[in-house]
Short mmCIF file of C-alpha atoms and ligand atoms in Angstrom, two decimals:
data_model
loop_
_atom_site.label_atom_id
_atom_site.label_comp_id
_atom_site.label_asym_id
_atom_site.label_seq_id
_atom_site.Cartn_x
_atom_site.Cartn_y
_atom_site.Cartn_z
CA UNK G 1 -4.32 19.84 25.88
CA UNK G 2 -7.67 19.00 27.42
CA UNK G 3 -6.10 16.50 29.79
CA UNK G 4 -3.70 18.01 32.33
CA UNK G 5 -0.07 17.00 31.91
CA UNK G 6 -0.18 15.51 35.42
CA UNK G 7 -2.00 12.54 33.88
CA UNK G 8 0.98 11.79 31.64
CA UNK G 9 3.35 9.07 32.77
CA UNK G 10 6.65 10.00 34.36
CA UNK G 11 9.59 7.75 33.58
CA UNK G 12 8.42 4.24 34.40
CA UNK G 13 9.88 2.16 37.24
CA UNK G 14 12.69 -0.25 36.43
CA UNK G 15 14.16 1.80 33.60
CA UNK G 16 11.47 0.89 31.08
CA UNK G 17 10.99 3.79 28.69
CA UNK G 18 7.90 5.74 27.67
CA UNK G 19 7.20 5.62 23.92
CA UNK G 20 5.15 8.57 22.69
CA UNK G 21 3.02 8.16 19.59
CA UNK G 22 1.63 11.23 17.83
CA UNK G 23 -1.80 10.25 16.56
CA UNK G 24 -4.32 7.91 18.14
CA UNK G 25 -5.42 5.80 15.18
CA UNK G 26 -5.46 2.03 14.78
CA UNK G 27 -1.70 1.80 14.29
CA UNK G 28 -1.04 3.31 17.72
CA UNK G 29 -3.77 1.05 19.12
CA UNK G 30 -2.10 -2.09 17.75
CA UNK G 31 1.21 -1.07 19.39
CA UNK G 32 -0.38 -1.50 22.83
CA UNK G 33 -0.36 -5.33 23.12
CA UNK G 34 3.37 -5.64 22.31
CA UNK G 35 4.11 -2.63 24.55
CA UNK G 36 2.45 -4.55 27.39
CA UNK G 37 4.55 -7.60 26.54
CA UNK G 38 7.79 -5.63 26.60
CA UNK G 39 6.71 -3.72 29.74
CA UNK G 40 6.96 -0.42 27.90
CA UNK G 41 4.63 2.48 28.58
CA UNK G 42 2.85 3.88 25.54
CA UNK G 43 1.58 7.41 25.60
CA UNK G 44 -0.57 8.59 22.72
CA UNK G 45 -1.35 12.14 21.64
CA UNK G 46 -4.91 11.43 20.56
CA UNK G 47 -7.34 13.36 18.36
CA UNK G 48 -10.19 12.69 20.77
CA UNK G 49 -10.95 10.63 23.90
CA UNK G 50 -12.64 8.06 21.65
CA UNK G 51 -9.80 7.73 19.12
CA UNK G 52 -8.97 4.06 18.39
CA UNK G 53 -5.80 4.10 20.53
CA UNK G 54 -7.24 6.29 23.30
CA UNK G 55 -9.71 3.50 24.06
CA UNK G 56 -6.91 1.06 25.00
CA UNK G 57 -3.92 3.19 26.08
CA UNK G 58 -4.32 4.63 29.61
CA UNK G 59 -2.11 7.63 28.84
CA UNK G 60 -3.86 9.24 25.87
CA UNK G 61 -3.94 13.01 26.32
CA UNK G 62 -6.09 14.73 23.75
CA UNK G 63 -4.15 17.22 21.67
CA UNK G 64 -3.67 18.74 18.26
CA UNK G 65 -0.70 17.38 16.30
CA UNK G 66 -0.44 20.66 14.37
CA UNK G 67 -0.06 22.77 17.56
CA UNK G 68 3.63 23.22 18.43
CA UNK G 69 3.13 23.89 22.13
CA UNK G 70 0.73 20.99 22.68
CA UNK G 71 3.06 18.56 20.93
CA UNK G 72 6.11 19.87 22.82
CA UNK G 73 4.30 19.46 26.16
CA UNK G 74 3.39 15.89 25.20
CA UNK G 75 6.93 15.02 24.08
CA UNK G 76 8.50 16.21 27.36
CA UNK G 77 7.09 13.11 29.05
CA UNK G 78 8.37 10.64 26.47
CA UNK G 79 11.76 8.97 26.03
CA UNK G 80 11.22 8.63 22.26
CA UNK G 81 8.48 9.89 19.98
CA UNK G 82 7.10 8.17 16.90
CA UNK G 83 4.07 8.56 14.65
CA UNK G 84 0.70 7.01 13.83
CA UNK G 85 0.47 9.03 10.59
CA UNK G 86 2.49 11.34 8.30
CA UNK G 87 0.61 14.56 8.96
CA UNK G 88 2.70 16.29 11.62
CA UNK G 89 3.76 19.60 10.02
CA UNK G 90 7.43 20.38 9.48
CA UNK G 91 7.60 23.32 11.97
CA UNK G 92 6.24 21.06 14.72
CA UNK G 93 8.85 18.39 13.91
CA UNK G 94 11.54 21.06 13.84
CA UNK G 95 10.52 22.36 17.29
CA UNK G 96 10.72 18.83 18.74
CA UNK G 97 14.10 18.31 17.18
CA UNK G 98 15.33 21.64 18.58
CA UNK G 99 14.14 20.47 22.02
CA UNK G 100 16.34 17.39 21.62
CA UNK G 101 13.42 14.93 21.49
CA UNK G 102 14.53 11.60 19.95
CA UNK G 103 12.19 11.36 16.92
CA UNK G 104 11.82 8.11 14.97
CA UNK G 105 11.77 8.38 12.05
CA UNK G 106 13.70 11.65 11.96
CA UNK G 107 12.15 14.60 10.12
CA UNK G 108 14.92 14.33 7.50
CA UNK G 109 13.72 10.80 6.64
CA UNK G 110 10.02 11.39 7.20
CA UNK G 111 9.81 14.07 4.52
CA UNK G 112 10.09 11.34 1.86
CA UNK G 113 6.94 9.69 3.23
CA UNK G 114 5.15 13.04 3.57
CA UNK G 115 5.94 14.47 0.16
CA UNK G 116 5.68 12.30 -2.96
CA UNK G 117 7.57 14.81 -5.12
CA UNK G 118 10.51 14.80 -2.69
CA UNK G 119 10.32 10.99 -2.64
CA UNK G 120 10.37 10.67 -6.45
CA UNK G 121 13.31 13.10 -6.74
CA UNK G 122 15.36 11.26 -4.10
CA UNK G 123 14.63 7.77 -5.44
CA UNK G 124 15.52 8.87 -8.96
CA UNK G 125 18.80 10.25 -7.60
CA UNK G 126 19.45 6.88 -5.91
CA UNK G 127 18.81 5.06 -9.20
CA UNK G 128 15.78 3.17 -7.80
CA UNK G 129 13.18 2.07 -10.40
CA UNK G 130 10.24 4.54 -10.44
CA UNK G 131 7.43 5.18 -12.94
CA UNK G 132 8.29 7.98 -15.38
CA UNK G 133 7.31 11.14 -13.46
CA UNK G 134 7.36 14.93 -13.50
CA UNK G 135 6.23 17.87 -11.40
CA UNK G 136 3.62 20.00 -13.19
CA UNK G 137 2.57 23.59 -12.50
CA UNK G 138 0.70 24.48 -15.70
CA UNK G 139 -1.74 22.95 -18.17
CA UNK G 140 0.99 23.03 -20.81
CA UNK G 141 3.28 20.92 -18.61
CA UNK G 142 0.52 18.36 -18.01
CA UNK G 143 -0.20 18.25 -21.74
CA UNK G 144 3.48 17.80 -22.65
CA UNK G 145 3.92 15.00 -20.11
CA UNK G 146 0.82 13.18 -21.38
CA UNK G 147 2.06 13.43 -24.97
CA UNK G 148 5.46 12.06 -23.88
CA UNK G 149 4.38 9.06 -21.74
CA UNK G 150 0.90 8.44 -23.18
CA UNK G 151 -2.63 9.04 -21.91
CA UNK G 152 -4.14 8.44 -19.47
CA UNK G 153 -1.61 9.54 -16.90
CA UNK G 154 -1.81 9.34 -13.11
CA UNK G 155 -1.86 12.66 -11.21
CA UNK G 156 -1.24 12.86 -7.45
CA UNK G 157 -1.31 15.47 -4.73
CA UNK G 158 2.23 15.31 -3.31
CA UNK G 159 1.04 15.66 0.30
CA UNK G 160 -1.87 14.49 2.40
CA UNK G 161 -3.22 11.67 0.18
CA UNK G 162 -4.25 8.27 1.55
CA UNK G 163 -6.39 5.31 0.44
CA UNK G 164 -6.39 6.63 -3.14
CA UNK G 165 -7.65 10.08 -2.13
CA UNK G 166 -5.43 12.50 -3.95
CA UNK G 167 -4.88 10.16 -6.94
CA UNK G 168 -6.56 10.76 -10.30
CA UNK G 169 -6.41 9.03 -13.66
CA UNK G 170 -6.42 11.84 -16.21
CA UNK G 171 -7.24 11.58 -19.94
CA UNK G 172 -6.83 15.27 -20.84
CA UNK G 173 -4.79 18.16 -19.40
CA UNK G 174 -7.84 20.36 -18.77
CA UNK G 175 -9.20 17.75 -16.34
CA UNK G 176 -6.66 19.01 -13.80
CA UNK G 177 -7.74 22.68 -13.97
CA UNK G 178 -9.03 22.62 -10.35
CA UNK G 179 -5.77 21.18 -8.99
CA UNK G 180 -3.60 23.50 -11.11
CA UNK G 181 -5.52 26.43 -9.59
CA UNK G 182 -4.14 25.42 -6.17
CA UNK G 183 -0.50 25.20 -7.24
CA UNK G 184 1.65 27.84 -5.55
CA UNK G 185 -0.87 28.40 -2.75
CA UNK G 186 -0.35 27.00 0.75
CA UNK G 187 -1.63 23.42 0.83
CA UNK G 188 -0.88 19.95 -0.51
CA UNK G 189 -0.33 21.26 -4.08
CA UNK G 190 1.94 24.20 -3.17
CA UNK G 191 4.97 22.77 -5.01
CA UNK G 192 3.09 21.38 -8.00
CA UNK G 193 1.27 18.21 -9.02
CA UNK G 194 3.06 14.86 -9.29
CA UNK G 195 2.44 13.29 -12.70
CA UNK G 196 3.25 9.64 -13.38
CA UNK G 197 2.95 7.29 -16.31
CA UNK G 198 0.09 4.82 -15.76
CA UNK G 199 2.05 1.67 -14.97
CA UNK G 200 0.96 -1.51 -16.71
CA UNK G 201 1.25 -3.83 -13.73
CA UNK G 202 0.47 -7.46 -13.01
CA UNK G 203 -0.18 -6.80 -9.33
CA UNK G 204 0.88 -4.66 -6.39
CA UNK G 205 3.52 -5.79 -3.92
CA UNK G 206 4.76 -4.40 -0.64
CA UNK G 207 8.03 -4.90 1.17
CA UNK G 208 8.09 -4.30 4.89
CA UNK G 209 11.39 -3.80 6.69
CA UNK G 210 12.51 -2.32 9.99
CA UNK G 211 15.69 -0.46 10.79
CA UNK G 212 17.02 0.66 14.14
CA UNK G 213 19.13 3.77 14.89
CA UNK G 214 22.25 1.62 15.24
CA UNK G 215 21.64 0.26 11.74
CA UNK G 216 20.27 -3.24 12.40
CA UNK G 217 17.67 -4.10 9.80
CA UNK G 218 15.19 -6.92 9.20
CA UNK G 219 12.75 -7.71 6.40
CA UNK G 220 9.54 -9.72 6.21
CA UNK G 221 8.68 -11.73 3.08
CA UNK G 222 7.36 -9.67 0.14
CA UNK G 223 3.54 -9.61 0.13
CA UNK G 224 0.86 -9.05 -2.51
CA UNK G 225 -1.64 -6.29 -1.79
CA UNK G 226 -5.02 -6.32 -3.50
CA UNK G 227 -6.67 -2.91 -3.92
CA UNK G 228 -10.21 -2.00 -4.77
CA UNK G 229 -11.17 1.59 -5.49
CA UNK G 230 -7.79 2.79 -4.17
CA UNK G 231 -8.24 0.96 -0.83
CA UNK G 232 -6.26 -2.12 0.14
CA UNK G 233 -8.75 -4.94 0.74
CA UNK G 234 -6.56 -8.03 0.99
CA UNK G 235 -2.93 -8.96 1.66
CA UNK G 236 -1.40 -12.32 0.73
CA UNK G 237 1.78 -13.21 2.60
CA UNK G 238 4.07 -14.17 1.00
CA UNK G 239 3.12 -12.99 -2.50
CA UNK G 240 2.12 -16.20 -4.37
CA UNK G 241 4.27 -17.34 -7.32
CA UNK G 242 6.74 -14.52 -6.83
CA UNK G 243 9.89 -14.89 -8.85
CA UNK G 244 12.87 -15.42 -6.46
CA UNK G 245 15.02 -12.84 -8.21
CA UNK G 246 12.26 -10.25 -8.08
CA UNK G 247 11.68 -10.98 -4.36
CA UNK G 248 15.39 -10.55 -3.65
CA UNK G 249 15.68 -7.35 -5.70
CA UNK G 250 12.57 -5.82 -4.13
CA UNK G 251 13.76 -6.66 -0.60
CA UNK G 252 17.22 -5.29 -1.34
CA UNK G 253 15.68 -2.06 -2.65
CA UNK G 254 13.60 -1.61 0.53
CA UNK G 255 16.61 -2.25 2.77
CA UNK G 256 18.65 0.16 0.67
CA UNK G 257 15.98 2.86 1.04
CA UNK G 258 15.93 2.30 4.80
CA UNK G 259 19.72 2.67 4.94
CA UNK G 260 20.14 5.58 2.51
CA UNK G 261 17.35 7.63 4.10
CA UNK G 262 18.39 6.52 7.61
CA UNK G 263 14.85 5.43 8.37
CA UNK G 264 14.26 4.31 11.95
CA UNK G 265 11.25 2.14 12.74
CA UNK G 266 9.15 0.22 10.26
CA UNK G 267 9.29 1.15 6.57
CA UNK G 268 6.79 -0.11 4.00
CA UNK G 269 7.67 0.17 0.32
CA UNK G 270 4.73 -0.22 -2.05
CA UNK G 271 5.65 -1.49 -5.51
CA UNK G 272 4.16 -2.50 -8.84
CA UNK G 273 5.12 -5.85 -10.34
CA UNK G 274 5.32 -4.84 -13.97
CA UNK G 275 3.27 -6.86 -16.49
CA UNK G 276 5.00 -9.42 -18.71
CA UNK G 277 4.07 -7.34 -21.77
CA UNK G 278 5.69 -4.18 -20.39
CA UNK G 279 8.76 -6.15 -19.33
CA UNK G 280 9.07 -7.61 -22.81
CA UNK G 281 9.04 -4.02 -24.08
CA UNK G 282 12.01 -3.18 -21.83
CA UNK G 283 10.43 -2.07 -18.53
CA UNK G 284 12.07 -3.16 -15.24
CA UNK G 285 10.55 -6.04 -13.25
CA UNK G 286 9.20 -3.71 -10.55
CA UNK G 287 8.60 -0.01 -10.00
CA UNK G 288 8.36 1.73 -6.66
CA UNK G 289 5.03 3.41 -5.90
CA UNK G 290 5.42 5.01 -2.47
CA UNK G 291 6.72 4.55 1.06
CA UNK G 292 5.31 4.76 4.57
CA UNK G 293 7.54 5.10 7.64
CA UNK G 294 5.41 3.44 10.30
CA UNK G 295 3.56 0.16 10.68
CA UNK G 296 1.50 -0.30 7.52
CA UNK G 297 -1.66 -2.05 6.39
CA UNK G 298 0.44 -4.45 4.29
CA UNK G 299 1.99 -5.71 7.55
CA UNK G 300 -1.11 -6.35 9.68
CA UNK G 301 -0.80 -10.06 8.87
CA UNK G 302 2.41 -10.14 10.96
CA UNK G 303 0.42 -9.94 14.24
CA UNK G 304 -0.80 -13.49 13.73
CA UNK G 305 1.48 -14.73 10.94
CA UNK G 306 5.02 -13.78 11.93
CA UNK G 307 7.25 -14.52 14.92
CA UNK G 308 7.55 -10.75 15.47
CA UNK G 309 4.73 -8.40 14.49
CA UNK G 310 5.39 -5.11 12.75
CA UNK G 311 4.03 -3.30 15.82
CA UNK G 312 6.46 -4.97 18.21
CA UNK G 313 9.26 -4.46 15.70
CA UNK G 314 8.47 -0.78 15.40
CA UNK G 315 8.67 -0.38 19.18
CA UNK G 316 11.93 -2.32 19.30
CA UNK G 317 13.39 -0.30 16.42
CA UNK G 318 12.51 3.16 17.77
CA UNK G 319 14.07 2.19 21.12
CA UNK G 320 17.15 0.70 19.43
CA UNK G 321 16.39 -2.67 21.02
CA UNK G 322 17.56 -5.79 19.15
CA UNK G 323 15.06 -6.58 16.37
CA UNK G 324 12.90 -9.70 16.51
CA UNK G 325 12.75 -12.60 14.08
CA UNK G 326 10.59 -11.92 11.01
CA UNK G 327 9.99 -15.54 10.00
CA UNK G 328 6.39 -16.45 9.06
CA UNK G 329 4.72 -18.91 11.43
CA UNK G 330 2.75 -20.56 8.63
CA UNK G 331 3.10 -21.22 4.94
CA UNK G 332 0.47 -18.59 4.12
CA UNK G 333 -1.23 -15.72 5.90
CA UNK G 334 -4.20 -13.89 4.40
CA UNK G 335 -5.41 -10.58 5.81
CA UNK G 336 -8.64 -8.91 4.74
CA UNK G 337 -9.56 -5.39 5.76
CA UNK G 338 -12.98 -4.79 7.29
CA UNK G 339 -14.51 -1.61 5.94
CA UNK G 340 -17.45 0.16 7.51
CA UNK G 341 -20.70 -1.27 6.13
CA UNK G 342 -24.17 -2.29 7.22
CA UNK G 343 -23.42 -3.69 10.67
CA UNK G 344 -23.47 -0.90 13.24
CA UNK G 345 -23.74 -3.67 15.87
CA UNK G 346 -20.45 -5.44 15.20
CA UNK G 347 -20.41 -7.53 18.36
CA UNK G 348 -23.14 -10.03 17.33
CA UNK G 349 -21.49 -10.37 13.91
CA UNK G 350 -18.14 -10.94 15.56
CA UNK G 351 -19.61 -13.59 17.90
CA UNK G 352 -21.09 -15.47 14.95
CA UNK G 353 -17.74 -15.53 13.17
CA UNK G 354 -15.80 -16.73 16.21
CA UNK G 355 -18.20 -19.67 16.44
CA UNK G 356 -18.10 -20.40 12.73
CA UNK G 357 -14.30 -20.32 12.33
CA UNK G 358 -12.21 -20.87 15.48
CA UNK G 359 -8.98 -20.32 13.50
CA UNK G 360 -10.02 -16.83 12.44
CA UNK G 361 -8.24 -13.90 14.09
CA UNK G 362 -10.46 -10.81 14.32
CA UNK G 363 -8.99 -7.37 15.03
CA UNK G 364 -11.45 -4.52 15.42
CA UNK G 365 -10.31 -0.97 16.07
CA UNK G 366 -13.15 0.39 18.20
CA UNK G 367 -13.98 2.90 15.47
CA UNK G 368 -17.41 4.16 14.53
CA UNK G 369 -18.83 2.41 11.45
CA UNK G 370 -18.76 4.66 8.38
CA UNK G 371 -18.88 3.45 4.77
CA UNK G 372 -15.42 2.59 3.36
CA UNK G 373 -13.67 3.45 6.65
CA UNK G 374 -11.13 0.82 7.77
CA UNK G 375 -12.63 -0.39 11.04
CA UNK G 376 -10.72 -3.65 11.48
CA UNK G 377 -9.10 -6.60 9.80
CA UNK G 378 -9.18 -10.38 9.94
CA UNK G 379 -6.32 -12.81 9.43
CA UNK G 380 -6.15 -16.54 8.78
CA UNK G 381 -2.99 -18.61 8.50
CA UNK G 382 -2.40 -22.11 7.12
CA UNK G 383 -1.43 -24.27 4.14
CA UNK G 384 -4.24 -23.90 1.60
CA UNK G 385 -4.12 -20.42 0.09
CA UNK G 386 -7.43 -20.54 -1.75
CA UNK G 387 -9.26 -21.81 1.31
CA UNK G 388 -7.65 -19.12 3.49
CA UNK G 389 -8.69 -16.42 1.02
CA UNK G 390 -12.26 -17.69 1.04
CA UNK G 391 -12.35 -17.71 4.86
CA UNK G 392 -10.89 -14.22 5.19
CA UNK G 393 -13.21 -12.85 2.50
CA UNK G 394 -16.23 -14.43 4.12
CA UNK G 395 -15.40 -12.98 7.53
CA UNK G 396 -14.73 -9.48 6.18
CA UNK G 397 -17.91 -9.54 4.07
CA UNK G 398 -19.96 -10.74 7.03
CA UNK G 399 -18.61 -8.01 9.30
CA UNK G 400 -19.36 -5.49 6.55
CA UNK G 401 -22.91 -6.76 6.19
CA UNK G 402 -22.36 -7.70 2.53
CA UNK G 403 -23.55 -11.24 3.30
CA UNK G 404 -25.71 -12.49 6.17
CA UNK G 405 -24.71 -16.14 6.44
P1 ADP M 501 -2.28 6.64 -1.64
O1 ADP M 501 -1.18 7.47 -1.04
O2 ADP M 501 -3.61 7.28 -1.59
O3 ADP M 501 -2.25 5.22 -1.14
P2 ADP M 501 -1.01 5.69 -4.08
O4 ADP M 501 0.06 6.50 -4.68
O5 ADP M 501 -0.59 4.45 -3.35
O6 ADP M 501 -1.95 6.62 -3.19
O7 ADP M 501 -2.05 5.26 -5.20
C1 ADP M 501 -3.25 4.55 -4.91
C2 ADP M 501 -3.45 3.44 -5.94
O8 ADP M 501 -3.52 4.00 -7.25
C3 ADP M 501 -2.28 2.46 -6.00
O9 ADP M 501 -2.40 1.47 -5.05
C4 ADP M 501 -2.44 1.94 -7.43
O10 ADP M 501 -3.45 0.96 -7.48
C5 ADP M 501 -2.89 3.16 -8.20
N1 ADP M 501 -1.72 3.85 -8.78
C6 ADP M 501 -0.94 4.79 -8.17
N2 ADP M 501 0.04 5.21 -8.98
C7 ADP M 501 -0.11 4.57 -10.15
C8 ADP M 501 0.59 4.58 -11.40
N3 ADP M 501 1.64 5.39 -11.63
N4 ADP M 501 0.16 3.75 -12.37
C9 ADP M 501 -0.91 2.93 -12.18
N5 ADP M 501 -1.62 2.88 -11.04
C10 ADP M 501 -1.24 3.68 -10.03
#
């Protein structure tokens, strides 16, 4: 590590633990305010001194999350270790486990968030509703799957994908020749390509729950996530006009996943609400897309819109503290992501918005502005959903430089 270990915190005074987070992105950054509130010490293994979390967490040694010795040295100063992302390699996790480091979630659970093929196989075994899927290693297998479920199909890299990177809509088997060439070689396609039927969905939903090591669990209301070009742009909490039975079934499924996989910390389950036409043809009401075992973009609204935010809940859960109430504070919360755009000088834009809309909550991550990079989010809460959506959209567009008034 660049920073000497002497800069890492020792056990804090008063018995308050040190929570280590591997990865210094915005999720680790947003854990800092509730850590302050609970008097916990965060320590972040950051990618660089200017990583989003390193800018706000005093103990942010710079280190490489793929280097066993660097991660072990970091973990020695932490009471528990959790994650900002899914990319810590299995041998590193194994070394921490062998050292007796309390890891939340455990590597045995985390694998289902790291590897979409492992996730599909396990969920199918548990009888959870998934799109029709298969693992493919050859052009013939892709072709056969397409003929069986219909073209186009959706192809995914099992590991390492995010924000739609690693997802392709494929109309012909030969369009995957480049990916098939990587199957069997070390890398995200080593075990094959995940193929899925293209789900005919009405909209995308997400269920956020938290589970602690002693088994206490809590769920927030089911939300609607709006995606554009594979990136989540807007979250509506709760999902408008959601059928009560579907909400209950989706929440039950997420809690069941948390229990069966022994997830500790926050778990987000992304789902498709199946279209009325597909349901009439016999499809289930919802299908599970994927899971994340950490605070998730679909839960950013909870900072301003829920009694307990997902970031505080994650800290509570990984420490096995009692979980906080998940009740929404308002009828509706709308969150819009701010993507990098035309405003390299965000501060003047931010100042304008604070004056224009005093109810607006702005959260910026201290990240450099690059096109399509998530650099912040805004949230508004209240009673009039359409008005809230317009306010959130306006603020995000203004920060992105899409509009100038
Ligand atoms: P990532 O890990 O990059 O977020 P996802 O698996 O969530 O990838 O896929 C990104 C987006 O692609 C989803 O939000 C959804 O809009 C679309 N998508 C993924 N799988 C399917 C599918 N089987 N059918 C239809 N659309 C899909």
